[in-house]
PDB file of C-alpha atoms and ligand atoms in Angstrom:
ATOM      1  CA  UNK A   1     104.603  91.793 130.277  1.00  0.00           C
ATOM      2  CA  UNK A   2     104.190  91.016 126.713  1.00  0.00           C
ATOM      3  CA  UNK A   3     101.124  91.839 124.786  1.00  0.00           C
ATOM      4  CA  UNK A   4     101.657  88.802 122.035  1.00  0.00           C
ATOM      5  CA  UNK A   5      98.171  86.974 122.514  1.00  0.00           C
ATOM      6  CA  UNK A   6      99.210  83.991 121.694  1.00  0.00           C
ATOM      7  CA  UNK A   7     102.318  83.782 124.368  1.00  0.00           C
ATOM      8  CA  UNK A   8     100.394  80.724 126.275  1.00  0.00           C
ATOM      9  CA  UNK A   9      99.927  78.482 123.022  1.00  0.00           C
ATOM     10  CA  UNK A  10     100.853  75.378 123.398  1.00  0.00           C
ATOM     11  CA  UNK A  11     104.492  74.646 121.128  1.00  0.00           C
ATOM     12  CA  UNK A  12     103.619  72.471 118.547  1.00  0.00           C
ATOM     13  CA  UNK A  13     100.379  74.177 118.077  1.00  0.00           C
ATOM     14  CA  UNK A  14     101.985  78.134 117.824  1.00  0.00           C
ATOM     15  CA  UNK A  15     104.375  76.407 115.537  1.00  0.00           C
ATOM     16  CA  UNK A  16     101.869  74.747 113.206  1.00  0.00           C
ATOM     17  CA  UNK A  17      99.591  78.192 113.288  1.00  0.00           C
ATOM     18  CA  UNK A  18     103.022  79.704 112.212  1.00  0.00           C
ATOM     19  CA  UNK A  19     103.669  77.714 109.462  1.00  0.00           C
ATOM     20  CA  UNK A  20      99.619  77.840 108.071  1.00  0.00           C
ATOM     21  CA  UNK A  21     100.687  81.991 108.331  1.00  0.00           C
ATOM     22  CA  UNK A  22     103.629  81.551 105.995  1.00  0.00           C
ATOM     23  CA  UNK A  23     102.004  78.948 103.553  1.00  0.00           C
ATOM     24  CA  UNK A  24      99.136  81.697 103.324  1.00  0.00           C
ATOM     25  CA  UNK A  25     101.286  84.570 102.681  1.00  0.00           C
ATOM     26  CA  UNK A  26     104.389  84.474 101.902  1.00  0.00           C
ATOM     27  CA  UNK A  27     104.109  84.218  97.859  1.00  0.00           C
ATOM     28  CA  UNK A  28     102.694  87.853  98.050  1.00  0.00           C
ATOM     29  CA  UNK A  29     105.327  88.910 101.045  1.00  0.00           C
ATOM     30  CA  UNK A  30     108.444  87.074  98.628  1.00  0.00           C
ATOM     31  CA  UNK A  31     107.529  89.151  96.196  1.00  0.00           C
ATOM     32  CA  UNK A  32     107.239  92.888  97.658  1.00  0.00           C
ATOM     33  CA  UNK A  33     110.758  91.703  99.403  1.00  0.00           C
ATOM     34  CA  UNK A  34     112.000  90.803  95.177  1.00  0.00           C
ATOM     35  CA  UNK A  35     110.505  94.692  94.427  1.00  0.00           C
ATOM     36  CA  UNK A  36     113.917  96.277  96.959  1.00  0.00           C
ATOM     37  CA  UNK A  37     116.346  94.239  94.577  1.00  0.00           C
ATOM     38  CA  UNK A  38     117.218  92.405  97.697  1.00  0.00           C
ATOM     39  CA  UNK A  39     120.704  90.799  96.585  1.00  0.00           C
ATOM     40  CA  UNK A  40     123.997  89.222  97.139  1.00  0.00           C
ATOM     41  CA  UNK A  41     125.538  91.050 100.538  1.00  0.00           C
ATOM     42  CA  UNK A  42     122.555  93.011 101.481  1.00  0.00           C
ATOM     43  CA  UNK A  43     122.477  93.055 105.116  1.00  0.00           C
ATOM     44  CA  UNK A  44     118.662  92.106 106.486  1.00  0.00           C
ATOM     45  CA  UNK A  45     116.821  92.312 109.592  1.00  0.00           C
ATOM     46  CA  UNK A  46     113.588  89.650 110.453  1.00  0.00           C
ATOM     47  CA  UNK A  47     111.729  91.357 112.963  1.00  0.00           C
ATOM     48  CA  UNK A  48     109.256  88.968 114.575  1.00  0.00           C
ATOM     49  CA  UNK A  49     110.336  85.965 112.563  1.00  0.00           C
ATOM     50  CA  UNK A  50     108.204  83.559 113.486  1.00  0.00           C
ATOM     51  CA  UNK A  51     108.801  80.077 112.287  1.00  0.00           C
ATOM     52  CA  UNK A  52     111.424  81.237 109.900  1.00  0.00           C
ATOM     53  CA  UNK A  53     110.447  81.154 106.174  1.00  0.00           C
ATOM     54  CA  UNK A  54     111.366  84.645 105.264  1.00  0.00           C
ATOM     55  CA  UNK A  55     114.392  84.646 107.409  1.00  0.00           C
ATOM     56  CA  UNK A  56     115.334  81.532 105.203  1.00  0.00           C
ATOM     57  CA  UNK A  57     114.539  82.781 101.841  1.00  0.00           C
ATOM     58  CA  UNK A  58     115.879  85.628 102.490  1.00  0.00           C
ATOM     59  CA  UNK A  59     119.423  84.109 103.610  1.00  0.00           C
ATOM     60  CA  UNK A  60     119.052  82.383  99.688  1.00  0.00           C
ATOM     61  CA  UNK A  61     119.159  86.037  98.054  1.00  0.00           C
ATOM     62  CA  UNK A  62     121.861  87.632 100.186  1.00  0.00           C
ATOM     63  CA  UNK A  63     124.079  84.589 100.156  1.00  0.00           C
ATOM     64  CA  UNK A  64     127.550  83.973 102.511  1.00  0.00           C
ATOM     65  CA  UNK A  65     128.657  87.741 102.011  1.00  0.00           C
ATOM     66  CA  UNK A  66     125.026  89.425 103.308  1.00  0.00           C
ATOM     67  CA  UNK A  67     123.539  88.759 106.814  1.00  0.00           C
ATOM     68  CA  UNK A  68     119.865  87.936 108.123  1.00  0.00           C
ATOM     69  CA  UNK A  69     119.271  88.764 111.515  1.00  0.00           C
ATOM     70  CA  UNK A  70     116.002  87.023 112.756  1.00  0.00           C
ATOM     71  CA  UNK A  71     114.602  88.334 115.799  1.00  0.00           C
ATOM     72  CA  UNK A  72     111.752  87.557 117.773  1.00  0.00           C
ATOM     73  CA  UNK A  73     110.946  87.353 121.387  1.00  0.00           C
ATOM     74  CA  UNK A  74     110.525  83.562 121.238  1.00  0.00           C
ATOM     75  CA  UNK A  75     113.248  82.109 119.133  1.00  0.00           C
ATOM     76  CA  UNK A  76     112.390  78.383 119.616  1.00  0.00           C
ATOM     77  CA  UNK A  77     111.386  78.082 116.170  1.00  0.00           C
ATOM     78  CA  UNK A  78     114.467  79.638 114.684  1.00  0.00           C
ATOM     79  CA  UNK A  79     117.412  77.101 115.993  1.00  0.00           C
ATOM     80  CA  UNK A  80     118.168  75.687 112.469  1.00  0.00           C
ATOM     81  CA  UNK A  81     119.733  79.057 111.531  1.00  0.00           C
ATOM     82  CA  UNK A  82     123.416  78.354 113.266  1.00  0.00           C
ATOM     83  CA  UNK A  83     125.643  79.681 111.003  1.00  0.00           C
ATOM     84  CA  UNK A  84     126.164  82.099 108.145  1.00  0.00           C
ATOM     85  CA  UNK A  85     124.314  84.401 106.495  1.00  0.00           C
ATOM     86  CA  UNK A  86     121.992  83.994 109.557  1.00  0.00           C
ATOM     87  CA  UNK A  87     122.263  85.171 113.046  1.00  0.00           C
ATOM     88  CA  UNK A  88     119.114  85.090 115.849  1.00  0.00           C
ATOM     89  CA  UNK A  89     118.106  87.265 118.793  1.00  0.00           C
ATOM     90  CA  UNK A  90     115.941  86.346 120.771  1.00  0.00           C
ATOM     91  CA  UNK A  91     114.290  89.463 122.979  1.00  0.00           C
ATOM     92  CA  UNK A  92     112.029  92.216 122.559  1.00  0.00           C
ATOM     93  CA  UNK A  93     113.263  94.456 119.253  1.00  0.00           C
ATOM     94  CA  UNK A  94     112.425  97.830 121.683  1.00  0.00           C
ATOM     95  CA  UNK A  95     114.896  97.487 124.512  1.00  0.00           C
ATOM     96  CA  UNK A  96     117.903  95.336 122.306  1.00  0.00           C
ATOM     97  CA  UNK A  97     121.066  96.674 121.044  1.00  0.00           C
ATOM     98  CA  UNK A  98     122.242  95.749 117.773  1.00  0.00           C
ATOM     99  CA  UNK A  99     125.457  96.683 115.612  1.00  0.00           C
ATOM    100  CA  UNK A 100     125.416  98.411 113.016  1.00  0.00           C
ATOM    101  CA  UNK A 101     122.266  99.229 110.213  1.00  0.00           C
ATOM    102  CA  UNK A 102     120.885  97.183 108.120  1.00  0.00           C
ATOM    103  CA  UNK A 103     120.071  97.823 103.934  1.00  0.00           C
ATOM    104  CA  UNK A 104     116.377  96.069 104.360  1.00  0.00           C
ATOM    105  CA  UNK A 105     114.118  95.868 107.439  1.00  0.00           C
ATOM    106  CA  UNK A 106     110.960  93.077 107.257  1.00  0.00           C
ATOM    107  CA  UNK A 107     108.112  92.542 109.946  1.00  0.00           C
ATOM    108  CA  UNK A 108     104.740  90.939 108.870  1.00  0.00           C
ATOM    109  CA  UNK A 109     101.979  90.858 111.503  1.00  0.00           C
ATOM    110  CA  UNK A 110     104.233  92.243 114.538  1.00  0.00           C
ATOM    111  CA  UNK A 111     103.083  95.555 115.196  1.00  0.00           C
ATOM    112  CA  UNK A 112      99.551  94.562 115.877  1.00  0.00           C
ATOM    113  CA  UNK A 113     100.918  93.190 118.920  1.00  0.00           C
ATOM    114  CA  UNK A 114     102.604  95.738 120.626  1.00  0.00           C
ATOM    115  CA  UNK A 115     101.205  98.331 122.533  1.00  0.00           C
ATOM    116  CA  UNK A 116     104.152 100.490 122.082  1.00  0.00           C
ATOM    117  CA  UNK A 117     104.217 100.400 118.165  1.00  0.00           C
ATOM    118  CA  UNK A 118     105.393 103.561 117.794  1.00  0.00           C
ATOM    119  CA  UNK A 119     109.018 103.017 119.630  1.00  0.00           C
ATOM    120  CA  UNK A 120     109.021 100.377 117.583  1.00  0.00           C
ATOM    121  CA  UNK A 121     108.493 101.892 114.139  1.00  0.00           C
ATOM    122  CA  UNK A 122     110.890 104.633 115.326  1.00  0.00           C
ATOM    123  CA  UNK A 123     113.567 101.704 116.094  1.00  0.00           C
ATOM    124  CA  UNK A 124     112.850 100.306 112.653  1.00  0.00           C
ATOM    125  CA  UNK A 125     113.833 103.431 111.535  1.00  0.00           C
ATOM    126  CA  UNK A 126     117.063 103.669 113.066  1.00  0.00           C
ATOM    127  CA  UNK A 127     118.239 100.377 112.573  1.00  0.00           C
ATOM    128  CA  UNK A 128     117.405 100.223 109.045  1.00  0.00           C
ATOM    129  CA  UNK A 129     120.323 102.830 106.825  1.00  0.00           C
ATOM    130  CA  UNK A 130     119.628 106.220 105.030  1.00  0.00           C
ATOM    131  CA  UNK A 131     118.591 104.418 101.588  1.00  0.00           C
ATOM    132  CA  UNK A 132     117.642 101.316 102.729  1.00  0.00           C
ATOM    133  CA  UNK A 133     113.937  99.667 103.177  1.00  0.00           C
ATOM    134  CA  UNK A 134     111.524  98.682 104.937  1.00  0.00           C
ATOM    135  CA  UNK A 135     108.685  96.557 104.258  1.00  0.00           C
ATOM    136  CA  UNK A 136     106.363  96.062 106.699  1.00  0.00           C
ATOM    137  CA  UNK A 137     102.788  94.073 106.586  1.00  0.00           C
ATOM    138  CA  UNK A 138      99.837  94.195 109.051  1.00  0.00           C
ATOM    139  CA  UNK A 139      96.155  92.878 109.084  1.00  0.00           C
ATOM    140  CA  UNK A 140      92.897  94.774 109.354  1.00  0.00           C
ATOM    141  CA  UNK A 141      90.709  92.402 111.612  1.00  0.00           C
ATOM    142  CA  UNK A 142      87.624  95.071 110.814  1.00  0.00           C
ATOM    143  CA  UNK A 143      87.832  93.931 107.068  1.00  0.00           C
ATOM    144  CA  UNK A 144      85.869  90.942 108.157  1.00  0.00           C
ATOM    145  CA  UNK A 145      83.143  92.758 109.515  1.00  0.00           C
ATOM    146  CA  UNK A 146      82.850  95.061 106.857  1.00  0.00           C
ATOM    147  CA  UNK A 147      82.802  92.867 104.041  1.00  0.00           C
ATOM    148  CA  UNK A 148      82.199  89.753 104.564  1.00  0.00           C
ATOM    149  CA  UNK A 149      79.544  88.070 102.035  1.00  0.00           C
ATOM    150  CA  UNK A 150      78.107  85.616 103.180  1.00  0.00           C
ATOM    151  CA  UNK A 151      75.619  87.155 106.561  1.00  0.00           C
ATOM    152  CA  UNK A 152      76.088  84.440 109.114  1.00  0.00           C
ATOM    153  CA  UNK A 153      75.070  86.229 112.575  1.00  0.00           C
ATOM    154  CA  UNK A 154      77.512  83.485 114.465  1.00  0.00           C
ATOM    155  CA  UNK A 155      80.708  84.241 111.573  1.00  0.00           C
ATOM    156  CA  UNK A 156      79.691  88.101 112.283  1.00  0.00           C
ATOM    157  CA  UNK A 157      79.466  87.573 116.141  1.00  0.00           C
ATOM    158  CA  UNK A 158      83.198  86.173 116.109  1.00  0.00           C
ATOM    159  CA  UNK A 159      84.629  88.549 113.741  1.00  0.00           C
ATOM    160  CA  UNK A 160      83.518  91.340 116.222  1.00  0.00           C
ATOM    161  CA  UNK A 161      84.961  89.379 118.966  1.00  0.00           C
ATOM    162  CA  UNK A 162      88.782  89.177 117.295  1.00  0.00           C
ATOM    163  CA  UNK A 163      88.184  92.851 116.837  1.00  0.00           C
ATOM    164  CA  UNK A 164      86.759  93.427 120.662  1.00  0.00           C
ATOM    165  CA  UNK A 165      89.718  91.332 121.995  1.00  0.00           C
ATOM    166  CA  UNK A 166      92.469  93.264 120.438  1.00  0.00           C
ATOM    167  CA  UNK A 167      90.506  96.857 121.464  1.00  0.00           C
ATOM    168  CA  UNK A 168      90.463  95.348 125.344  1.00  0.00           C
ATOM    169  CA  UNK A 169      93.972  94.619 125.162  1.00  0.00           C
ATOM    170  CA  UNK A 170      94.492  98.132 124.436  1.00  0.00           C
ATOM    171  CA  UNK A 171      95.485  97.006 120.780  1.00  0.00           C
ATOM    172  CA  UNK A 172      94.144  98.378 116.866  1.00  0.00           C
ATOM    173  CA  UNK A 173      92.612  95.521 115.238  1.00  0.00           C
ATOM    174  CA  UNK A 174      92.629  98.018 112.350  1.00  0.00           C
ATOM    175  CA  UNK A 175      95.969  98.343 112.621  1.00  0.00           C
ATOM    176  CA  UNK A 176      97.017  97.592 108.850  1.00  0.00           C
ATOM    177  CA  UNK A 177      94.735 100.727 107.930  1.00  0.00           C
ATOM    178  CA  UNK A 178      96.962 103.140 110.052  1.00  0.00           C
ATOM    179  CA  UNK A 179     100.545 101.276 108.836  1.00  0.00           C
ATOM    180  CA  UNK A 180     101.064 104.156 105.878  1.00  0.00           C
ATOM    181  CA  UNK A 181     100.605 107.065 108.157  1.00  0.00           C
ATOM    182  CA  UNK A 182     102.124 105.651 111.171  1.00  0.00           C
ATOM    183  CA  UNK A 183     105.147 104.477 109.303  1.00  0.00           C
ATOM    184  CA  UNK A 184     105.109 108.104 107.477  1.00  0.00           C
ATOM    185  CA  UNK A 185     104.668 109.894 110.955  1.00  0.00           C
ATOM    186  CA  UNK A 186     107.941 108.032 112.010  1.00  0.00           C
ATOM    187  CA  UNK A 187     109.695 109.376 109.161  1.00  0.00           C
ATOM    188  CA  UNK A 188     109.644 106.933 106.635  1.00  0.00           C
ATOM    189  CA  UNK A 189     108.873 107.859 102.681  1.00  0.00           C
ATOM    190  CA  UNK A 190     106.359 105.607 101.611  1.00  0.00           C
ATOM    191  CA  UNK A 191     106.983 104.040  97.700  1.00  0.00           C
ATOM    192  CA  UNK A 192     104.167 101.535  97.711  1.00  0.00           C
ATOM    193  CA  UNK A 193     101.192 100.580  99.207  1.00  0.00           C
ATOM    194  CA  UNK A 194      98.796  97.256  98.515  1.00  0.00           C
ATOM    195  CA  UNK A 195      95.861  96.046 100.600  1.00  0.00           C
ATOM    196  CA  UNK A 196      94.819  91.826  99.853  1.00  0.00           C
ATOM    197  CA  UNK A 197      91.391  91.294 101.450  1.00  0.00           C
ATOM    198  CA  UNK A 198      91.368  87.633 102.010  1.00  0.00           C
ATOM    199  CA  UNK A 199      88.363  86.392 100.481  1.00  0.00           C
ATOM    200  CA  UNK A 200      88.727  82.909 100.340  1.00  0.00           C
ATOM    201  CA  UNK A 201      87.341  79.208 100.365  1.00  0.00           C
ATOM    202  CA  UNK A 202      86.940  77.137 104.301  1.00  0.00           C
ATOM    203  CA  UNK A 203      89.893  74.587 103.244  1.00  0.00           C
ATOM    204  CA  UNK A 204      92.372  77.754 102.278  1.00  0.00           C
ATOM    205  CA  UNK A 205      95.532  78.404 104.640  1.00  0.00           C
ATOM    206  CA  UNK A 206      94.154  81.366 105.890  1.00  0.00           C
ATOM    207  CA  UNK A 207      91.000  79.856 106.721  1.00  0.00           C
ATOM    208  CA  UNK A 208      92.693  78.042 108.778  1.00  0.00           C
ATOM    209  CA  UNK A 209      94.780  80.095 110.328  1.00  0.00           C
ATOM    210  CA  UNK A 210      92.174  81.574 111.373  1.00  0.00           C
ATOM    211  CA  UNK A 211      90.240  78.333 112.779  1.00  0.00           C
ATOM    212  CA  UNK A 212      93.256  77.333 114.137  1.00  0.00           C
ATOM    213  CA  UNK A 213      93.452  81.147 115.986  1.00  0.00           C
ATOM    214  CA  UNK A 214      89.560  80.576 116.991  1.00  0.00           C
ATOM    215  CA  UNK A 215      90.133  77.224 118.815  1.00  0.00           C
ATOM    216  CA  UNK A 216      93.835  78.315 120.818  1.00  0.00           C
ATOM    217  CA  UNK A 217      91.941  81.985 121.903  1.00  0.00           C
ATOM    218  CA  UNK A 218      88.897  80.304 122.575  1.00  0.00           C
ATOM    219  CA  UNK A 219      88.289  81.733 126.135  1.00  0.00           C
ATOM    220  CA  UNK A 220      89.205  85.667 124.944  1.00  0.00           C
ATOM    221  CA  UNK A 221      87.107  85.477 122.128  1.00  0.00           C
ATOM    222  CA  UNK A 222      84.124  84.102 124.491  1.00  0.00           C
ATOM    223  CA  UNK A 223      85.362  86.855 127.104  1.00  0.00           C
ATOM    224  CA  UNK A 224      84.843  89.673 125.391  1.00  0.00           C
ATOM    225  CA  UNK A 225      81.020  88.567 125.388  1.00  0.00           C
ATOM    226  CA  UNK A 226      80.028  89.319 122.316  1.00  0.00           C
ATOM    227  CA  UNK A 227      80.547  85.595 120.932  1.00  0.00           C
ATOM    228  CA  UNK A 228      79.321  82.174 122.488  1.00  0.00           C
ATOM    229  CA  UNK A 229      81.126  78.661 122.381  1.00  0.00           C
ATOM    230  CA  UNK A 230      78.275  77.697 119.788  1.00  0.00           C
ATOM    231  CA  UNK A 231      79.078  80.670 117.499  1.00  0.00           C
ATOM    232  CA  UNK A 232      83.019  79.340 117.704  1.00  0.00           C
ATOM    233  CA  UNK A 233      82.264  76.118 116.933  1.00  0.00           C
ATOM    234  CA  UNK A 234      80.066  77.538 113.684  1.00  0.00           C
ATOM    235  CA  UNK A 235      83.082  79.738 112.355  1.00  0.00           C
ATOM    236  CA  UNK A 236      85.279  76.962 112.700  1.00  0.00           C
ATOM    237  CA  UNK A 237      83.307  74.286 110.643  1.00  0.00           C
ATOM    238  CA  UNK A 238      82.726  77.273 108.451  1.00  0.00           C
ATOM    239  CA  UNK A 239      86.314  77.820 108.179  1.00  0.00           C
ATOM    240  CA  UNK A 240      87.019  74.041 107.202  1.00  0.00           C
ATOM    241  CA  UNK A 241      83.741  74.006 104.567  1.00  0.00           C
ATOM    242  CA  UNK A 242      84.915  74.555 100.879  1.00  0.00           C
ATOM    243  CA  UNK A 243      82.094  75.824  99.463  1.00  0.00           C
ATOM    244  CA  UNK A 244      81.949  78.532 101.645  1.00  0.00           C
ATOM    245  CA  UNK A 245      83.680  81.943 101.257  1.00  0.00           C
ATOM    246  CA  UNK A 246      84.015  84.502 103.534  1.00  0.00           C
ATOM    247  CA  UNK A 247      86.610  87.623 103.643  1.00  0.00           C
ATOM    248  CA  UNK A 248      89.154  86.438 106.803  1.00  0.00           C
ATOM    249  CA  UNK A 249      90.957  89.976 107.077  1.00  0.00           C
ATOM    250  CA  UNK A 250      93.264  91.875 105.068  1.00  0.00           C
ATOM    251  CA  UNK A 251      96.768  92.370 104.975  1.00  0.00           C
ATOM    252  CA  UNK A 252      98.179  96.018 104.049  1.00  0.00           C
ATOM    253  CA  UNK A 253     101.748  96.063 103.099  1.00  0.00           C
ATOM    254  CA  UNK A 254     103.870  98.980 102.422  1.00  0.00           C
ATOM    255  CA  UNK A 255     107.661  99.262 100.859  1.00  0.00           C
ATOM    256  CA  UNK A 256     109.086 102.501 102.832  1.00  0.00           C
ATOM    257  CA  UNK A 257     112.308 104.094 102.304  1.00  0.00           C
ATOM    258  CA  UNK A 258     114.864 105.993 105.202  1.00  0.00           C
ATOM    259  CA  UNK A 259     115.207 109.115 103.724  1.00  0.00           C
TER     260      UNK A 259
HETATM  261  C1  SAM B 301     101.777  86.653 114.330  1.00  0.00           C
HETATM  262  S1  SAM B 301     103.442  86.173 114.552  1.00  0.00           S
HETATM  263  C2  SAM B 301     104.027  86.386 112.880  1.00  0.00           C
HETATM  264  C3  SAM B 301     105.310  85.653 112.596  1.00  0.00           C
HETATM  265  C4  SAM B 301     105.938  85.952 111.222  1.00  0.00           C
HETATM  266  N1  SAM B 301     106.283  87.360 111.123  1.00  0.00           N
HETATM  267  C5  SAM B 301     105.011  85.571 110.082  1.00  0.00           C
HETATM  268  O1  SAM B 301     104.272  86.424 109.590  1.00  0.00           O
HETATM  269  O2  SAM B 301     105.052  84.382 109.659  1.00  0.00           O
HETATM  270  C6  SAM B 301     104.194  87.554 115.379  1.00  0.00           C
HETATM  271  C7  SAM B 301     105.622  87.287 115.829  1.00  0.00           C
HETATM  272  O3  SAM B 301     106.204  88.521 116.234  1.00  0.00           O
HETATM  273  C8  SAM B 301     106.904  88.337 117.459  1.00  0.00           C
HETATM  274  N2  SAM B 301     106.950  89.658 118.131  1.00  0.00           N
HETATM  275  C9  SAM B 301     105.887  90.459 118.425  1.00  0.00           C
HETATM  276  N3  SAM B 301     106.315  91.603 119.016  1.00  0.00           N
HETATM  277  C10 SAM B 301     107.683  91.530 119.075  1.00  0.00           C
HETATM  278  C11 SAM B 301     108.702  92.395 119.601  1.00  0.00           C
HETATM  279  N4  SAM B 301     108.375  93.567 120.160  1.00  0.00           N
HETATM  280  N5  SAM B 301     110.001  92.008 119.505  1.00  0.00           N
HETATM  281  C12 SAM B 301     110.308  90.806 118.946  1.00  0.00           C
HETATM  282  N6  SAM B 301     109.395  89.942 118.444  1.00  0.00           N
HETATM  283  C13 SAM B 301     108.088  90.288 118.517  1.00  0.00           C
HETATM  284  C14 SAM B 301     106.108  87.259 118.182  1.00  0.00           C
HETATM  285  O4  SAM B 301     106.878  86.595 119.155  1.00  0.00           O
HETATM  286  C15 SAM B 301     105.703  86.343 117.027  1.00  0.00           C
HETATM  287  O5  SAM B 301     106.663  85.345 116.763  1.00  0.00           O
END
């Protein structure tokens, strides 16, 4: 069965939370990607592509000689990539079989989800060539709690909930803070390392990624008992106020190398 939480959202609604994600992100994520020298013919692998964006940008860099494989377990969102550079899988990256290695390797908020995330960080490894990269991204949910500035007991009550709902499910919702030495552990050299706390404003993208995460998960978050429907409906207006900041979670990227 698949651990992905959010495997009985609605279409539009994943999509939308999908694209929030990748307005949110993906200047910082473009620009780790820029650091490999990512260029004409590289061959690239998506993992967990999502809606797309990277896929697409990256197709732009490696151009009609390279390749971008996107591949993610739901591939409804990836149909405008027919032809070349791009190809699409759609299945679970543990069990498929793919040809040949590839020079860089990205995933961004994929092994969160997976109970078995060290197969898949030792499949990473294979599939991406002696030399070649990997840069991989994932949040720490626990960030939130830690930091957060502004003391609301209903904000606090949810952000322990994300973090309860992702320990039930047999999941790290620190996960980001164990990325270096898990990715080292599967035998991956490590060149660089950067943590972004999201501290930001209720009208930002992440904000409302996060709103938009709040209102679809609605019933785990309330499940785990440690947040009520009143406390959701708090961090959501919270979420969409602009004069209020509060840290979200952080993101911890790392550019590895296959020795
Ligand atoms: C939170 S979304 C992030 C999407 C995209 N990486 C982004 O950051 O914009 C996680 C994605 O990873 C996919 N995914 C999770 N585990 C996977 C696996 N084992 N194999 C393939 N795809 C997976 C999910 O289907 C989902 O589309």
């Amino acid at each position: 069965m698949s651990d992905y939480l959010f495997h009985r959202n609605a279409e539009d609604r994943e999509l939308g939370r999908l694209r929030l994600i990748e307005a949110a992100v993906d200047a910082d994520t473009i620009g780790l990607l820029e650091d490999t020298g990512v260029s004409g013919g590289w061959r690239c692998l998506e993992l967990g592509a999502g809606a797309g964006s990277i896929a697409e940008w990256l197709g732009t860099r490696v151009g009609p000689e390279g390749l971008v494989v996107a591949v993610d377990r739901k591939a409804s969102y990836l149909r405008r990539f027919s032809s070349s550079p791009y190809r699409v899988v759609e299945g679970d990256f543990r069990t498929l079989t793919l040809d040949g290695t590839v020079d860089l390797l990205h995933a961004r908020y994929v092994l969160i989800h997976n109970r078995q995330d060290e197969e898949l960080l030792t499949k990473i490894r294979n599939v991406v060539k002696p030399g070649g990269y990997a840069v991989l991204e994932e949040p720490d949910f626990t960030s939130a709690l830690r930091l957060n500035p502004c003391g609301d007991e209903a904000d606090r009550r949810v952000n322990e909930a994300i973090c309860r709902m992702f320990t039930d499910a047999g999941l790290d919702p620190a996960y980001g803070l164990a990325l270096p030495r898990k990715a080292e552990d599967a035998g991956f050299e490590i060149l660089g390392a950067r943590a972004a706390m999201h501290l930001c404003p209720g009208d930002a993208p992440i904000a409302r990624v996060m709103a938009k995460s709040a209102l679809v998960l609605r019933q785990e978050y309330t499940g785990t008992g440690v947040a009520t429907d009143e406390d959701l409906d708090r961090y959501v207006a919270h979420a969409g106020d602009a004069r209020r900041w509060s840290v979200y979670y952080s993101t911890v990227s790392i550019i590895a190398r296959v020795r």
